[in-house]
Coordinates of C-alpha atoms and ligand atoms in Angstrom, one line a residue:
M1 CA -12.4 62.1 87.1
V2 CA -11.1 63.1 83.7
L3 CA -12.3 65.5 81.0
D4 CA -11.4 64.1 77.6
T5 CA -13.4 66.4 75.3
P6 CA -14.6 69.9 76.1
G7 CA -18.2 70.2 75.1
V8 CA -19.0 66.7 76.1
P9 CA -20.0 67.5 79.7
V10 CA -19.2 64.1 81.3
L11 CA -16.1 63.3 83.3
R12 CA -14.7 59.8 83.0
A13 CA -13.5 57.7 86.0
A14 CA -9.9 56.8 85.3
E15 CA -7.1 55.0 87.1
L16 CA -4.1 57.3 86.9
P17 CA -0.6 56.9 88.4
V18 CA 0.0 58.9 91.6
P19 CA 1.5 62.2 90.3
S20 CA 5.1 63.0 91.3
A21 CA 6.0 66.3 92.8
S22 CA 9.2 68.3 91.9
E23 CA 11.1 70.0 94.7
A24 CA 9.0 73.2 94.4
E25 CA 5.8 71.2 94.6
L26 CA 3.7 69.4 97.1
L27 CA 2.0 66.0 96.7
I28 CA -1.4 66.3 98.4
R29 CA -3.8 63.6 99.3
V30 CA -7.2 65.2 98.4
H31 CA -9.9 65.1 101.1
A32 CA -12.5 67.4 99.4
C33 CA -12.8 69.5 96.3
G34 CA -15.5 72.1 95.8
V35 CA -17.4 72.3 92.5
C36 CA -17.4 75.8 90.9
R37 CA -19.2 77.2 87.9
T38 CA -15.8 77.7 86.3
D39 CA -15.5 73.9 86.3
L40 CA -18.7 73.8 84.2
H41 CA -17.3 76.4 81.8
V42 CA -14.1 74.3 81.4
V43 CA -16.1 71.1 80.8
D44 CA -18.4 72.9 78.3
G45 CA -15.4 74.4 76.5
E46 CA -16.3 78.0 77.3
V47 CA -13.0 78.4 79.3
P48 CA -10.1 76.7 77.5
A49 CA -8.4 73.7 79.1
G50 CA -4.7 74.0 78.9
R51 CA -4.2 70.3 78.7
L52 CA -6.3 67.2 77.8
P53 CA -7.1 64.8 79.3
L54 CA -7.6 67.0 82.3
V55 CA -8.6 66.5 85.9
P56 CA -10.8 69.6 86.8
G57 CA -11.4 71.0 90.3
H58 CA -9.8 74.0 91.9
Q59 CA -11.1 74.3 95.5
I60 CA -9.0 71.5 97.0
V61 CA -8.5 70.7 100.6
G62 CA -6.1 67.9 101.5
T63 CA -3.0 66.9 103.4
V64 CA 0.6 67.1 102.3
E65 CA 2.1 63.6 102.0
G66 CA 4.9 63.3 104.4
T67 CA 4.1 66.2 106.7
G68 CA 0.3 65.8 107.1
E69 CA -0.2 69.6 107.0
R70 CA -3.7 70.5 105.9
V71 CA -3.6 72.9 102.9
G72 CA -5.9 74.4 100.4
V73 CA -5.2 74.8 96.6
P74 CA -7.1 77.5 94.8
W75 CA -7.6 78.4 91.1
L76 CA -4.3 80.3 90.7
G77 CA -1.8 77.6 90.4
W78 CA 1.3 79.3 89.1
T79 CA 2.5 82.8 87.9
C80 CA 5.7 83.9 86.2
G81 CA 6.7 86.5 88.7
E82 CA 8.3 88.5 85.8
C83 CA 5.6 90.1 83.6
R84 CA 4.4 93.6 84.1
F85 CA 1.3 92.4 86.1
C86 CA 3.3 90.1 88.4
R87 CA 5.7 92.9 89.1
S88 CA 3.0 95.4 90.0
G89 CA 1.1 93.3 92.6
R90 CA -1.5 92.0 90.0
E91 CA -0.4 88.4 89.6
N92 CA -4.1 87.6 89.1
L93 CA -3.6 89.1 85.6
C94 CA -0.3 87.3 84.9
D95 CA 0.3 86.8 81.2
H96 CA 1.6 83.3 81.7
A97 CA -0.6 82.2 84.7
R98 CA -1.5 78.5 85.0
F99 CA -4.7 77.6 86.6
T100 CA -5.6 74.6 88.8
G101 CA -8.0 72.3 87.1
A102 CA -7.6 73.9 83.7
D103 CA -3.8 74.1 82.9
R104 CA -2.8 71.8 85.7
D105 CA -4.6 68.7 86.9
G106 CA -7.0 69.6 89.7
G107 CA -8.7 68.1 92.7
F108 CA -11.4 65.7 91.4
A109 CA -8.9 63.0 92.2
E110 CA -7.3 61.2 95.1
Y111 CA -4.0 63.0 94.7
V112 CA -2.9 66.3 93.3
V113 CA 0.4 68.1 92.9
A114 CA 0.6 71.8 93.5
D115 CA 3.2 74.5 93.5
A116 CA 4.0 75.0 97.2
R117 CA 3.9 78.8 96.9
F118 CA 0.3 78.6 95.9
C119 CA -1.0 76.4 98.7
F120 CA -2.5 77.9 101.9
P121 CA -3.1 76.6 105.4
I122 CA -6.8 75.9 106.1
P123 CA -8.2 77.6 109.2
A124 CA -8.4 75.1 112.0
G125 CA -12.2 75.4 112.7
Y126 CA -13.3 74.3 109.3
P127 CA -13.9 70.6 108.5
D128 CA -12.7 69.6 105.0
L129 CA -16.1 69.8 103.3
Q130 CA -16.9 73.2 104.8
A131 CA -13.5 74.6 104.0
A132 CA -13.5 73.7 100.3
P133 CA -15.9 76.4 99.1
L134 CA -13.8 79.1 100.8
L135 CA -11.1 78.5 98.1
C136 CA -12.9 79.9 95.1
A137 CA -16.5 80.9 95.9
G138 CA -15.0 82.6 99.0
L139 CA -11.8 84.0 97.7
I140 CA -13.1 85.4 94.4
G141 CA -16.3 86.4 96.0
H142 CA -14.4 88.4 98.5
R143 CA -12.2 90.0 95.8
A144 CA -15.4 91.1 94.0
L145 CA -16.8 92.5 97.3
R146 CA -13.6 94.6 97.7
M147 CA -14.1 96.0 94.2
A148 CA -17.5 97.3 95.4
G149 CA -15.6 99.7 97.8
D150 CA -17.5 100.8 100.8
A151 CA -20.9 100.3 99.2
Q152 CA -23.5 100.2 102.0
R153 CA -26.4 98.8 100.0
L154 CA -25.1 95.8 98.0
G155 CA -26.9 93.9 95.4
L156 CA -26.0 90.2 94.7
Y157 CA -27.1 88.7 91.4
G158 CA -27.2 84.9 91.5
F159 CA -27.4 83.5 95.0
G160 CA -25.2 80.4 94.7
A161 CA -21.9 79.3 96.4
A162 CA -20.1 82.7 96.1
A163 CA -23.1 84.9 97.1
H164 CA -24.0 82.8 100.1
I165 CA -20.4 83.5 101.5
V166 CA -20.2 87.2 100.4
C167 CA -23.6 87.8 102.0
Q168 CA -22.2 86.7 105.4
V169 CA -19.1 88.8 105.0
A170 CA -21.1 91.9 103.9
R171 CA -23.4 91.6 106.8
H172 CA -20.4 91.2 109.2
E173 CA -19.1 94.5 107.7
G174 CA -22.5 96.2 108.5
R175 CA -23.7 96.4 104.9
Q176 CA -27.2 95.7 103.7
V177 CA -27.6 92.9 101.1
F178 CA -30.3 92.7 98.4
A179 CA -30.4 89.3 96.7
F180 CA -31.5 88.8 93.1
T181 CA -32.3 85.3 91.9
S182 CA -34.0 83.7 88.9
A183 CA -37.6 84.9 88.7
G184 CA -39.7 82.8 91.1
D185 CA -36.9 80.9 92.7
A186 CA -38.5 81.1 96.2
D187 CA -36.0 78.6 97.7
A188 CA -33.0 80.7 96.8
Q189 CA -34.8 83.8 98.0
R190 CA -35.6 82.2 101.3
F191 CA -32.0 81.0 101.6
A192 CA -30.7 84.6 101.1
L193 CA -33.1 86.0 103.7
E194 CA -32.0 83.3 106.2
L195 CA -28.4 84.5 105.6
G196 CA -29.3 88.0 106.5
A197 CA -30.3 89.6 103.2
A198 CA -32.6 92.6 103.8
W199 CA -34.6 91.8 100.6
A200 CA -34.7 89.0 98.0
G201 CA -36.5 89.0 94.7
G202 CA -36.2 88.2 91.0
S203 CA -33.5 89.7 88.9
G204 CA -36.0 91.7 87.0
E205 CA -37.5 93.3 90.1
T206 CA -36.8 96.7 91.5
P207 CA -35.3 96.6 95.0
P208 CA -37.0 98.7 97.6
E209 CA -34.2 101.3 97.6
P210 CA -31.4 102.1 95.1
L211 CA -28.1 100.2 95.5
D212 CA -24.6 101.5 95.9
A213 CA -23.0 98.5 94.1
A214 CA -24.0 95.2 92.6
L215 CA -22.0 92.0 92.2
I216 CA -23.0 89.6 89.4
F217 CA -22.2 85.9 89.9
A218 CA -24.7 84.5 87.4
P219 CA -23.2 84.0 83.9
V220 CA -25.9 86.1 82.3
G221 CA -24.9 89.2 80.3
A222 CA -28.4 90.7 80.5
L223 CA -27.9 91.2 84.2
V224 CA -25.3 93.9 83.5
P225 CA -27.8 96.5 82.2
A226 CA -30.4 95.3 84.8
A227 CA -27.9 95.8 87.6
L228 CA -26.9 99.3 86.2
R229 CA -30.5 100.4 86.5
T230 CA -30.6 99.6 90.2
I231 CA -27.4 101.5 91.3
V232 CA -27.0 105.1 92.2
K233 CA -24.7 107.6 90.5
G234 CA -21.0 106.7 91.1
G235 CA -22.0 103.1 91.8
T236 CA -20.2 100.0 90.5
V237 CA -21.4 96.8 88.9
V238 CA -18.8 94.0 89.3
C239 CA -18.9 91.0 87.1
A240 CA -17.4 88.2 89.1
G241 CA -17.6 85.2 86.8
I242 CA -15.0 84.0 84.3
H243 CA -17.5 83.7 81.5
M244 CA -20.8 85.4 80.7
S245 CA -23.2 85.5 77.8
D246 CA -23.0 88.6 75.6
I247 CA -24.1 91.8 77.3
P248 CA -27.1 93.4 75.4
S249 CA -26.8 97.0 74.4
F250 CA -28.3 99.6 76.7
P251 CA -28.8 103.4 76.7
Y252 CA -25.7 105.4 77.7
A253 CA -28.0 107.2 80.2
D254 CA -27.8 104.0 82.3
L255 CA -24.0 104.3 82.6
W256 CA -24.0 108.1 82.8
G257 CA -23.4 109.6 86.3
E258 CA -20.0 107.9 86.7
R259 CA -21.4 104.5 87.1
V260 CA -18.8 101.8 86.6
V261 CA -18.9 98.3 85.0
R262 CA -15.9 96.1 85.7
S263 CA -14.9 92.5 85.9
V264 CA -12.9 90.6 88.5
A265 CA -10.3 88.1 87.3
N266 CA -8.8 85.3 89.3
L267 CA -7.1 86.0 92.6
T268 CA -3.8 86.9 94.1
R269 CA -2.0 85.0 96.8
R270 CA -2.7 88.0 99.0
D271 CA -6.4 87.6 98.4
A272 CA -6.1 84.0 99.6
R273 CA -4.3 84.9 102.8
D274 CA -6.6 87.8 103.6
F275 CA -9.8 85.9 103.1
L276 CA -8.7 82.7 104.9
A277 CA -7.8 85.0 107.9
L278 CA -11.2 86.8 107.7
A279 CA -13.5 83.8 107.2
P280 CA -13.2 82.5 110.8
E281 CA -13.6 86.0 112.2
V282 CA -17.0 86.5 110.5
P283 CA -17.4 83.5 111.0
V284 CA -18.4 82.4 107.5
R285 CA -20.5 79.2 107.7
T286 CA -20.6 77.4 104.3
A287 CA -23.7 75.4 103.3
V288 CA -22.4 72.3 101.6
I289 CA -24.0 69.6 99.5
P290 CA -21.6 66.6 99.5
Y291 CA -21.1 64.2 96.6
A292 CA -18.9 61.1 96.2
L293 CA -16.0 61.6 93.8
E294 CA -17.6 59.3 91.2
D295 CA -20.7 61.4 91.4
V296 CA -19.1 64.6 90.3
N297 CA -21.1 64.6 87.0
A298 CA -24.3 64.8 89.1
A299 CA -22.8 67.7 91.0
L300 CA -22.0 69.5 87.8
E301 CA -25.6 68.9 86.5
D302 CA -27.2 70.1 89.7
L303 CA -25.1 73.2 89.6
R304 CA -26.0 73.8 86.0
A305 CA -29.7 73.3 86.8
G306 CA -29.6 75.8 89.7
R307 CA -30.7 73.0 92.1
L308 CA -28.1 73.8 94.9
R309 CA -28.6 75.9 98.0
G310 CA -25.0 76.5 98.8
A311 CA -21.9 74.8 97.4
A312 CA -21.4 71.4 95.9
V313 CA -18.4 69.6 97.3
V314 CA -16.9 66.3 96.3
Q315 CA -15.8 64.3 99.3
V316 CA -12.8 62.2 98.3
R317 CA -11.7 61.0 101.7
A318 CA -13.6 61.1 105.0
Ligands
ZN1 ZN1 3.4 87.1 85.4
ZN2 ZN1 -13.9 78.7 90.9

């Protein structure tokens, strides 16, 4: 399923040759590929595609042709290993990074080629569909959670694929979760409570107690000052998405008291190894809405409209 023109949010079914892998790469038969909000940003042109036409999709589960090993391919597809960021353990910030489903063809296809150093074994207990959302919603959600430090009372803004995983990990770590959804989204609030949130309400509501940190997964800049007003002195607001609408101005008093606003960008290979080891221990159970490969446009529109309770996943091969 191919993106021809960013801003025209429809992928086209195309017959492409099976890609060929270099010695450093793996040819992977795709079984499932999760649908992420970043895919929407790429399709909409808010995150630049490094090549066109492009096969999007960066939460890939498949088997390596030849060996049959089941692997996952995440968003981080290649790093230079030489820039100041790579050399200081921050390859997520690599100046020359290439991203799966943006700079390299991704997983909304029957085959994908990936750099072997950026592929990871999938934990055995996870079927393909349930494993796919671990690879971005899980990995980057978990990186965002770590940026919240040891916050005991944790706010989650936007209760989609990432938050529904982070909520389970946070509960496993003994934290309290407060879930913020669009005003009046009773389904999403019920979903959050079912997953162990202590409270769920609209993003404009005041939680029953002040929070120690908040993670923002919704692409809405106005949530930044809203979240700042819910956290205690010294607390952190983490923006976990790759794209957000502009942040409205707010009084300095809302930031005062050593409150912190920061973003989380991409992932490192260490994040991937750490989270894929942690997920079965929790255990994280992903709620998945399956789509056929040729229905990926419907998945993207359902995600855009906020109709999903969990993670959309394209099933390529049963
Ligand atoms: Zn680099
Ligand atoms: Zn993603």
